[in-house]
CSV table of C-alpha atoms in Angstrom, one decimal:
chain,number,residue,atom,x,y,z
A,1,MET,CA,0.0,0.1,0.0
A,2,ALA,CA,1.5,3.3,-1.1
A,3,ASP,CA,1.8,6.1,1.5
A,4,SER,CA,-0.8,8.8,1.5
A,5,GLY,CA,1.5,11.2,-0.5
A,6,GLY,CA,0.8,9.3,-3.6
A,7,TRP,CA,-2.2,7.3,-2.7
A,8,ARG,CA,-5.7,7.5,-4.1
A,9,PRO,CA,-8.8,5.3,-3.8
A,10,PRO,CA,-8.5,2.1,-5.9
A,11,ARG,CA,-11.6,3.0,-7.8
A,12,PRO,CA,-13.2,6.4,-8.6
A,13,CYS,CA,-16.0,7.1,-6.2
A,14,GLU,CA,-18.7,6.9,-9.0
A,15,THR,CA,-17.6,3.2,-9.4
A,16,TYR,CA,-18.4,2.5,-5.8
A,17,ARG,CA,-21.7,4.1,-6.3
A,18,ALA,CA,-22.4,2.1,-9.5
A,19,GLU,CA,-21.5,-1.2,-7.8
A,20,TRP,CA,-23.8,-0.4,-4.9
A,21,GLU,CA,-26.7,0.3,-7.2
A,22,PHE,CA,-26.0,-2.8,-9.2
A,23,CYS,CA,-25.6,-5.0,-6.1
A,24,ARG,CA,-29.1,-3.7,-4.9
A,25,SER,CA,-30.9,-4.1,-8.3
A,26,ALA,CA,-33.7,-6.7,-8.5
A,27,ARG,CA,-32.0,-8.6,-11.3
A,28,HIS,CA,-28.8,-9.0,-9.2
A,29,PHE,CA,-30.7,-9.9,-6.1
A,30,LEU,CA,-32.7,-12.6,-7.9
A,31,HIS,CA,-29.7,-14.1,-9.7
A,32,HIS,CA,-27.6,-14.1,-6.7
A,33,TYR,CA,-30.3,-15.8,-4.6
A,34,TYR,CA,-30.7,-18.4,-7.3
A,35,VAL,CA,-27.1,-19.1,-7.4
A,36,HIS,CA,-26.0,-18.9,-3.8
A,37,GLY,CA,-29.3,-19.5,-1.8
A,38,LYS,CA,-28.9,-16.2,0.2
A,39,ARG,CA,-29.4,-12.6,-0.5
A,40,PRO,CA,-26.3,-10.5,-1.6
A,41,ALA,CA,-24.5,-8.3,0.9
A,42,CYS,CA,-24.2,-4.8,-0.5
A,43,GLU,CA,-23.4,-2.7,2.6
A,44,GLN,CA,-19.8,-2.9,2.0
A,45,TRP,CA,-20.1,-1.0,-1.3
A,46,LEU,CA,-22.0,1.7,0.5
A,47,ARG,CA,-19.3,1.8,3.2
A,48,ASP,CA,-16.6,2.1,0.5
A,49,LEU,CA,-18.5,5.0,-1.1
A,50,ALA,CA,-18.7,6.8,2.0
A,51,SER,CA,-14.9,6.2,2.6
A,52,CYS,CA,-14.2,7.4,-0.9
A,53,ARG,CA,-16.2,10.6,-0.4
A,54,ASP,CA,-14.6,11.2,3.0
A,55,TRP,CA,-11.1,10.8,1.3
A,56,GLU,CA,-12.1,13.3,-1.4
A,57,GLU,CA,-13.2,15.9,1.1
A,58,ARG,CA,-11.1,15.5,4.1
A,59,ARG,CA,-8.2,13.1,3.1
A,60,THR,CA,-8.5,11.2,6.3
A,61,ALA,CA,-6.2,8.2,7.2
A,62,GLU,CA,-9.3,6.4,8.4
A,63,ALA,CA,-10.9,6.6,4.9
A,64,GLN,CA,-7.7,5.2,3.4
A,65,ARG,CA,-7.4,2.3,5.8
A,66,SER,CA,-10.9,1.4,5.4
A,67,LEU,CA,-10.9,1.3,1.6
A,68,CYS,CA,-7.6,-0.6,1.4
A,69,GLU,CA,-8.9,-3.2,3.9
A,70,SER,CA,-12.1,-3.7,2.0
A,71,GLU,CA,-10.4,-4.1,-1.4
A,72,GLN,CA,-7.8,-6.4,0.0
A,73,ALA,CA,-10.6,-8.6,1.4
A,74,ARG,CA,-12.2,-8.7,-2.0
A,75,VAL,CA,-9.0,-9.8,-3.7
A,76,GLN,CA,-8.3,-12.4,-1.1
A,77,ALA,CA,-12.0,-13.7,-1.6
A,78,ALA,CA,-11.4,-14.0,-5.3
A,79,ARG,CA,-8.1,-15.8,-5.0
A,80,LYS,CA,-9.1,-18.3,-2.3
A,81,HIS,CA,-9.8,-21.2,-4.8
A,82,THR,CA,-6.8,-23.1,-6.1
A,83,LEU,CA,-6.8,-23.0,-9.9
A,84,VAL,CA,-7.4,-26.4,-11.6
A,85,TRP,CA,-4.6,-25.7,-14.1
A,86,ALA,CA,-1.0,-24.4,-13.9
A,87,LEU,CA,-0.7,-20.7,-15.1
A,88,ARG,CA,1.8,-20.0,-17.8
A,89,GLN,CA,4.8,-17.9,-17.4
A,90,SER,CA,4.6,-16.7,-21.0
A,91,PRO,CA,2.0,-16.9,-23.8
A,92,PRO,CA,2.0,-20.0,-26.1
A,93,ALA,CA,5.0,-20.0,-28.3
A,94,ASP,CA,2.9,-20.8,-31.5
A,95,TRP,CA,0.2,-18.2,-30.9
A,96,HIS,CA,1.6,-15.8,-33.5
A,97,LEU,CA,3.2,-18.2,-35.9
A,98,PRO,CA,1.6,-18.5,-39.3
A,99,LEU,CA,-0.9,-21.3,-40.0
A,100,PRO,CA,0.6,-24.6,-40.9
A,101,GLN,CA,-0.7,-24.5,-44.6
A,102,GLU,CA,0.5,-20.9,-45.1
A,103,LYS,CA,4.1,-21.8,-44.2
A,104,ASP,CA,4.2,-23.8,-47.5
A,105,LYS,CA,3.3,-20.8,-49.6
B,1,MET,CA,-13.6,-35.6,-47.4
B,2,ALA,CA,-17.2,-35.2,-46.3
B,3,ARG,CA,-18.7,-31.8,-46.7
B,4,ALA,CA,-21.8,-30.2,-45.2
B,5,GLY,CA,-24.1,-31.5,-47.8
B,6,ASP,CA,-24.8,-29.0,-50.4
B,7,GLY,CA,-23.4,-26.3,-48.1
B,8,ARG,CA,-26.7,-25.6,-46.6
B,9,GLY,CA,-27.0,-25.3,-42.7
B,10,PRO,CA,-29.8,-24.1,-40.3
B,11,CYS,CA,-29.4,-20.5,-41.7
B,12,SER,CA,-30.8,-21.7,-45.0
B,13,ALA,CA,-33.9,-23.3,-43.4
B,14,ALA,CA,-36.8,-21.2,-42.2
B,15,GLY,CA,-36.1,-19.6,-38.8
B,16,GLU,CA,-33.3,-20.2,-36.3
B,17,GLN,CA,-32.6,-23.5,-34.6
B,18,PRO,CA,-33.4,-23.8,-30.8
B,19,LEU,CA,-30.8,-22.2,-28.7
B,20,ASN,CA,-29.5,-25.3,-27.0
B,21,GLN,CA,-28.7,-26.9,-30.4
B,22,GLN,CA,-26.8,-24.0,-31.5
B,23,GLN,CA,-24.9,-23.7,-28.4
B,24,GLN,CA,-23.2,-27.1,-28.8
B,25,GLN,CA,-19.6,-26.7,-29.2
B,26,GLN,CA,-16.9,-29.1,-30.6
B,27,GLN,CA,-13.2,-28.9,-31.0
B,28,GLY,CA,-11.2,-29.8,-34.1
B,29,THR,CA,-12.5,-33.2,-35.3
B,30,SER,CA,-12.4,-33.9,-39.0
B,31,GLN,CA,-16.0,-35.0,-39.0
B,32,VAL,CA,-17.1,-31.6,-37.9
B,33,TYR,CA,-14.6,-29.4,-39.6
B,34,PRO,CA,-14.0,-31.1,-42.9
B,35,GLU,CA,-12.2,-28.1,-44.4
B,36,ARG,CA,-9.6,-28.1,-41.4
B,37,LEU,CA,-7.8,-31.2,-42.9
B,38,ALA,CA,-8.6,-30.8,-46.5
B,39,GLU,CA,-5.4,-30.8,-48.7
B,40,GLY,CA,-6.4,-27.7,-50.6
B,41,ARG,CA,-8.8,-25.0,-50.5
B,42,PRO,CA,-12.2,-25.6,-52.3
B,43,GLN,CA,-12.2,-25.4,-56.1
B,44,GLN,CA,-13.4,-22.1,-57.5
B,45,GLY,CA,-16.6,-23.5,-58.8
B,46,LEU,CA,-17.7,-25.0,-55.4
B,47,PHE,CA,-16.3,-21.9,-53.5
B,48,SER,CA,-18.7,-19.5,-55.2
B,49,ARG,CA,-21.5,-21.4,-53.7
B,50,PHE,CA,-20.3,-20.6,-50.2
B,51,LEU,CA,-19.5,-17.2,-50.9
B,52,THR,CA,-22.7,-15.6,-49.3
B,53,HIS,CA,-22.2,-17.5,-46.0
B,54,ASN,CA,-18.6,-16.7,-45.7
B,55,GLN,CA,-19.1,-13.0,-46.5
B,56,LYS,CA,-21.9,-12.8,-43.8
B,57,CYS,CA,-19.7,-14.5,-41.4
B,58,GLN,CA,-16.9,-12.1,-41.9
B,59,LEU,CA,-19.1,-9.1,-41.7
B,60,MET,CA,-20.9,-10.4,-38.5
B,61,LEU,CA,-17.5,-11.3,-36.9
B,62,LEU,CA,-16.2,-7.7,-37.6
B,63,LYS,CA,-19.2,-6.1,-36.1
B,64,THR,CA,-18.8,-8.5,-32.9
B,65,LEU,CA,-15.2,-7.6,-32.5
B,66,GLU,CA,-15.8,-3.9,-32.8
B,67,THR,CA,-18.9,-3.5,-30.7
B,68,ASN,CA,-19.5,-6.2,-28.3
B,69,PRO,CA,-18.4,-5.4,-24.8
B,70,TYR,CA,-17.7,-8.9,-23.7
B,71,VAL,CA,-15.5,-9.6,-26.7
B,72,LYS,CA,-13.7,-6.1,-26.3
B,73,LEU,CA,-12.8,-7.0,-22.7
B,74,LEU,CA,-11.5,-10.4,-23.8
B,75,LEU,CA,-9.5,-9.1,-26.6
B,76,ASP,CA,-8.0,-6.4,-24.2
B,77,ALA,CA,-7.1,-9.1,-21.7
B,78,MET,CA,-5.6,-11.4,-24.3
B,79,LYS,CA,-3.4,-8.6,-25.5
B,80,HIS,CA,-2.4,-7.8,-22.0
B,81,SER,CA,-1.4,-11.5,-21.6
B,82,GLY,CA,0.7,-11.5,-24.7
B,83,CYS,CA,-1.8,-13.2,-27.1
B,84,ALA,CA,-3.0,-10.2,-29.2
B,85,VAL,CA,-5.7,-11.4,-31.5
B,86,ASN,CA,-5.5,-10.8,-35.2
B,87,LYS,CA,-8.8,-11.3,-37.1
B,88,GLU,CA,-7.2,-12.8,-40.2
B,89,ARG,CA,-4.9,-15.2,-38.3
B,90,HIS,CA,-7.0,-16.2,-35.3
B,91,PHE,CA,-10.4,-16.5,-36.8
B,92,SER,CA,-11.7,-18.8,-39.6
B,93,CYS,CA,-15.2,-18.9,-41.1
B,94,GLU,CA,-15.9,-22.3,-42.5
B,95,ASP,CA,-18.7,-24.7,-43.2
B,96,CYS,CA,-19.2,-27.4,-40.5
B,97,ASN,CA,-21.1,-30.7,-40.3
B,98,GLY,CA,-23.7,-31.0,-37.8
B,99,ASN,CA,-25.2,-28.4,-35.6
B,100,VAL,CA,-22.0,-27.0,-34.0
B,101,SER,CA,-21.6,-23.2,-34.0
B,102,GLY,CA,-17.8,-23.1,-33.6
B,103,GLY,CA,-14.8,-24.3,-31.6
B,104,PHE,CA,-11.3,-23.4,-30.6
B,105,ASP,CA,-8.5,-25.3,-32.3
B,106,ALA,CA,-5.7,-25.2,-29.8
B,107,SER,CA,-3.2,-26.9,-32.2
B,108,SER,CA,-3.4,-24.0,-34.6
B,109,SER,CA,-4.4,-21.2,-32.2
B,110,GLN,CA,-7.5,-20.5,-34.2
B,111,ILE,CA,-11.2,-20.0,-33.5
B,112,VAL,CA,-13.4,-21.8,-36.0
B,113,LEU,CA,-16.8,-20.2,-36.9
B,114,CYS,CA,-19.3,-22.2,-38.5
B,115,GLN,CA,-20.5,-20.1,-41.2
B,116,ASN,CA,-23.4,-22.3,-42.2
B,117,ASN,CA,-24.7,-22.5,-38.6
B,118,ILE,CA,-24.3,-19.0,-37.2
B,119,CYS,CA,-27.4,-17.2,-38.5
B,120,ASN,CA,-27.5,-13.8,-36.9
B,121,GLN,CA,-25.5,-11.3,-35.0
B,122,ALA,CA,-26.5,-12.2,-31.6
B,123,HIS,CA,-25.5,-15.7,-32.2
B,124,MET,CA,-22.1,-14.6,-33.6
B,125,ASN,CA,-21.6,-12.5,-30.4
B,126,ARG,CA,-22.3,-15.5,-28.2
B,127,VAL,CA,-20.1,-17.9,-30.2
B,128,VAL,CA,-17.2,-15.5,-30.4
B,129,THR,CA,-17.4,-14.7,-26.6
B,130,HIS,CA,-17.5,-18.4,-25.8
B,131,GLU,CA,-14.6,-19.3,-28.0
B,132,LEU,CA,-12.4,-16.4,-27.0
B,133,ILE,CA,-12.9,-17.6,-23.3
B,134,HIS,CA,-11.4,-20.9,-24.4
B,135,ALA,CA,-8.6,-18.9,-26.2
B,136,PHE,CA,-8.0,-16.8,-23.2
B,137,ASP,CA,-7.7,-19.9,-20.9
B,138,HIS,CA,-5.2,-21.5,-23.5
B,139,CYS,CA,-3.2,-18.2,-23.4
B,140,ARG,CA,-3.0,-17.9,-19.6
B,141,ALA,CA,-2.9,-21.5,-18.5
B,142,HIS,CA,-1.3,-24.9,-19.5
B,143,VAL,CA,-4.7,-26.4,-20.4
B,144,ASN,CA,-4.5,-30.0,-21.6
B,145,TRP,CA,-7.6,-29.8,-24.0
B,146,PHE,CA,-7.3,-33.3,-25.2
B,147,THR,CA,-6.0,-35.3,-22.3
B,148,ASN,CA,-7.4,-33.8,-19.2
B,149,VAL,CA,-11.1,-34.0,-18.9
B,150,ARG,CA,-11.0,-31.7,-15.7
B,151,HIS,CA,-9.3,-28.9,-17.5
B,152,LEU,CA,-11.9,-29.1,-20.3
B,153,ALA,CA,-14.6,-29.1,-17.6
B,154,CYS,CA,-13.1,-26.1,-16.1
B,155,SER,CA,-13.1,-24.0,-19.4
B,156,GLU,CA,-16.6,-25.0,-20.1
B,157,THR,CA,-18.0,-24.3,-16.6
B,158,CYS,CA,-20.7,-21.7,-16.2
B,159,VAL,CA,-23.7,-23.8,-15.5
B,160,ARG,CA,-23.2,-27.3,-14.3
B,161,ASP,CA,-25.5,-29.0,-16.7
B,162,ARG,CA,-24.4,-27.1,-19.8
B,163,ALA,CA,-20.7,-27.9,-18.9
B,164,ILE,CA,-21.6,-31.5,-18.8
B,165,LEU,CA,-23.3,-31.3,-22.2
B,166,SER,CA,-20.3,-29.4,-23.8
B,167,ILE,CA,-17.9,-32.1,-22.6
B,168,LEU,CA,-20.0,-34.8,-23.9
B,169,ALA,CA,-20.1,-33.1,-27.3
B,170,VAL,CA,-16.3,-33.2,-27.6
B,171,ARG,CA,-15.3,-36.3,-25.7
B,172,ASN,CA,-16.2,-39.9,-26.0
B,173,ILE,CA,-16.7,-40.5,-22.3
B,174,SER,CA,-19.5,-41.5,-20.3
B,175,LYS,CA,-21.9,-39.1,-18.6
B,176,GLU,CA,-20.8,-40.2,-15.3
B,177,VAL,CA,-17.2,-39.4,-16.0
B,178,ALA,CA,-18.2,-36.0,-17.4
B,179,GLU,CA,-20.4,-35.2,-14.3
B,180,LYS,CA,-17.6,-36.3,-11.9
B,181,ALA,CA,-15.1,-34.0,-13.7
B,182,VAL,CA,-17.5,-31.0,-13.5
B,183,ASP,CA,-18.2,-31.6,-9.9
B,184,GLU,CA,-14.6,-31.9,-9.0
B,185,VAL,CA,-13.6,-28.5,-10.6
B,186,PHE,CA,-16.9,-26.6,-10.1
B,187,GLU,CA,-16.1,-24.8,-7.0
B,188,SER,CA,-12.8,-23.5,-8.2
B,189,CYS,CA,-13.8,-22.9,-11.8
B,190,PHE,CA,-17.2,-21.4,-11.1
B,191,ASN,CA,-15.4,-18.7,-8.9
B,192,ASP,CA,-12.7,-18.2,-11.5
B,193,HIS,CA,-14.1,-15.1,-13.2
B,194,GLU,CA,-11.0,-14.0,-15.0
B,195,PRO,CA,-10.8,-11.8,-17.0
B,196,PHE,CA,-14.2,-10.4,-16.0
B,197,GLY,CA,-13.7,-10.1,-12.4
B,198,ARG,CA,-17.4,-11.1,-12.0
B,199,ILE,CA,-20.1,-12.9,-14.0
B,200,PRO,CA,-21.3,-10.3,-16.5
B,201,HIS,CA,-25.1,-11.1,-16.9
B,202,ASN,CA,-25.6,-8.6,-19.5
B,203,GLN,CA,-23.9,-6.0,-21.5
B,204,THR,CA,-24.0,-3.3,-19.0
B,205,TYR,CA,-22.1,-5.4,-16.4
B,206,ALA,CA,-19.7,-6.5,-19.2
B,207,ARG,CA,-18.9,-2.9,-19.5
B,208,TYR,CA,-18.4,-2.6,-15.9
B,209,ALA,CA,-16.1,-5.5,-16.1
B,210,HIS,CA,-14.2,-3.8,-19.0
B,211,ARG,CA,-13.9,-0.6,-16.9
B,212,ASP,CA,-12.5,-2.5,-14.1
B,213,PHE,CA,-10.0,-4.2,-16.3
B,214,GLN,CA,-8.9,-0.9,-17.7
B,215,ASN,CA,-8.5,0.5,-14.2
B,216,ARG,CA,-6.5,-2.4,-12.9
B,217,ASP,CA,-3.1,-0.6,-12.7
B,218,ARG,CA,-4.6,2.2,-10.4
B,219,TYR,CA,-6.4,-0.6,-8.6
B,220,TYR,CA,-3.6,-2.8,-7.6
B,221,SER,CA,-1.2,0.0,-6.9
B,222,ASN,CA,-3.5,1.6,-4.3
B,223,ILE,CA,-4.7,-1.4,-2.3
């Protein structure tokens, strides 16, 4: 996490508002309930929106801490499942090679 | 080499085929993609019979690549991963046997679009998105498409039953083996939303996902 000299919220504040509204929409609610069997939790987006606004107006350390913690928790949640396959270190070598029949032209 | 009859497919018949038939995908078998292994291109006389399907396929593909938010995000993500997509190199409009809509040929790094089975723009959008996901997985991971059913299951996972059907369409294995493969990988693969970061249920949310992807540098340097 960068120090507050160069730090800014990870997302623009409008994005937190858009995510909160999306989270609360009927379509998302229904789909989330269908998939997971429980209602979505949208409060954290609202808290993040408040922190973001707080940072914009008053540059408080508390707002920065809160946003960082929240986003780190999201990243951790997304990464907690072990991938089925091994990630590559570089793209496939033959991705850009000409097609086999074109090599003979 | 067997061809698709007189070149007609569902697009020549009245109306579009039911969605679940069109969504069947298959990967690189000679029975489905007769042109893939043909020794030469079709003769000039025969080729002119397919010209309309091919031209339509090319035009719809171009529109998808330029306007569809799911596809634009995938193209961005692939470029970022070192697999920039070139329309002429990585896409091929061909006639296919059966009801398949397209496939990803990992051996040639090419997406095959079945020009005789893709009838409208919405269908083209879905097929290109689906195949680009396979291409993306191939680009970022060591996916054993032909020898590891769990890997195949993972790339096809969105809804459990559809993943099972997709596997059965391309592998000669029993339903029980396919089900077991999907169940083993489901928890991990269902939650692997790369590169979208979420499951984009419609184009608005696909745009949100693209926005997040373009914002990733700012995001990861500030958390």
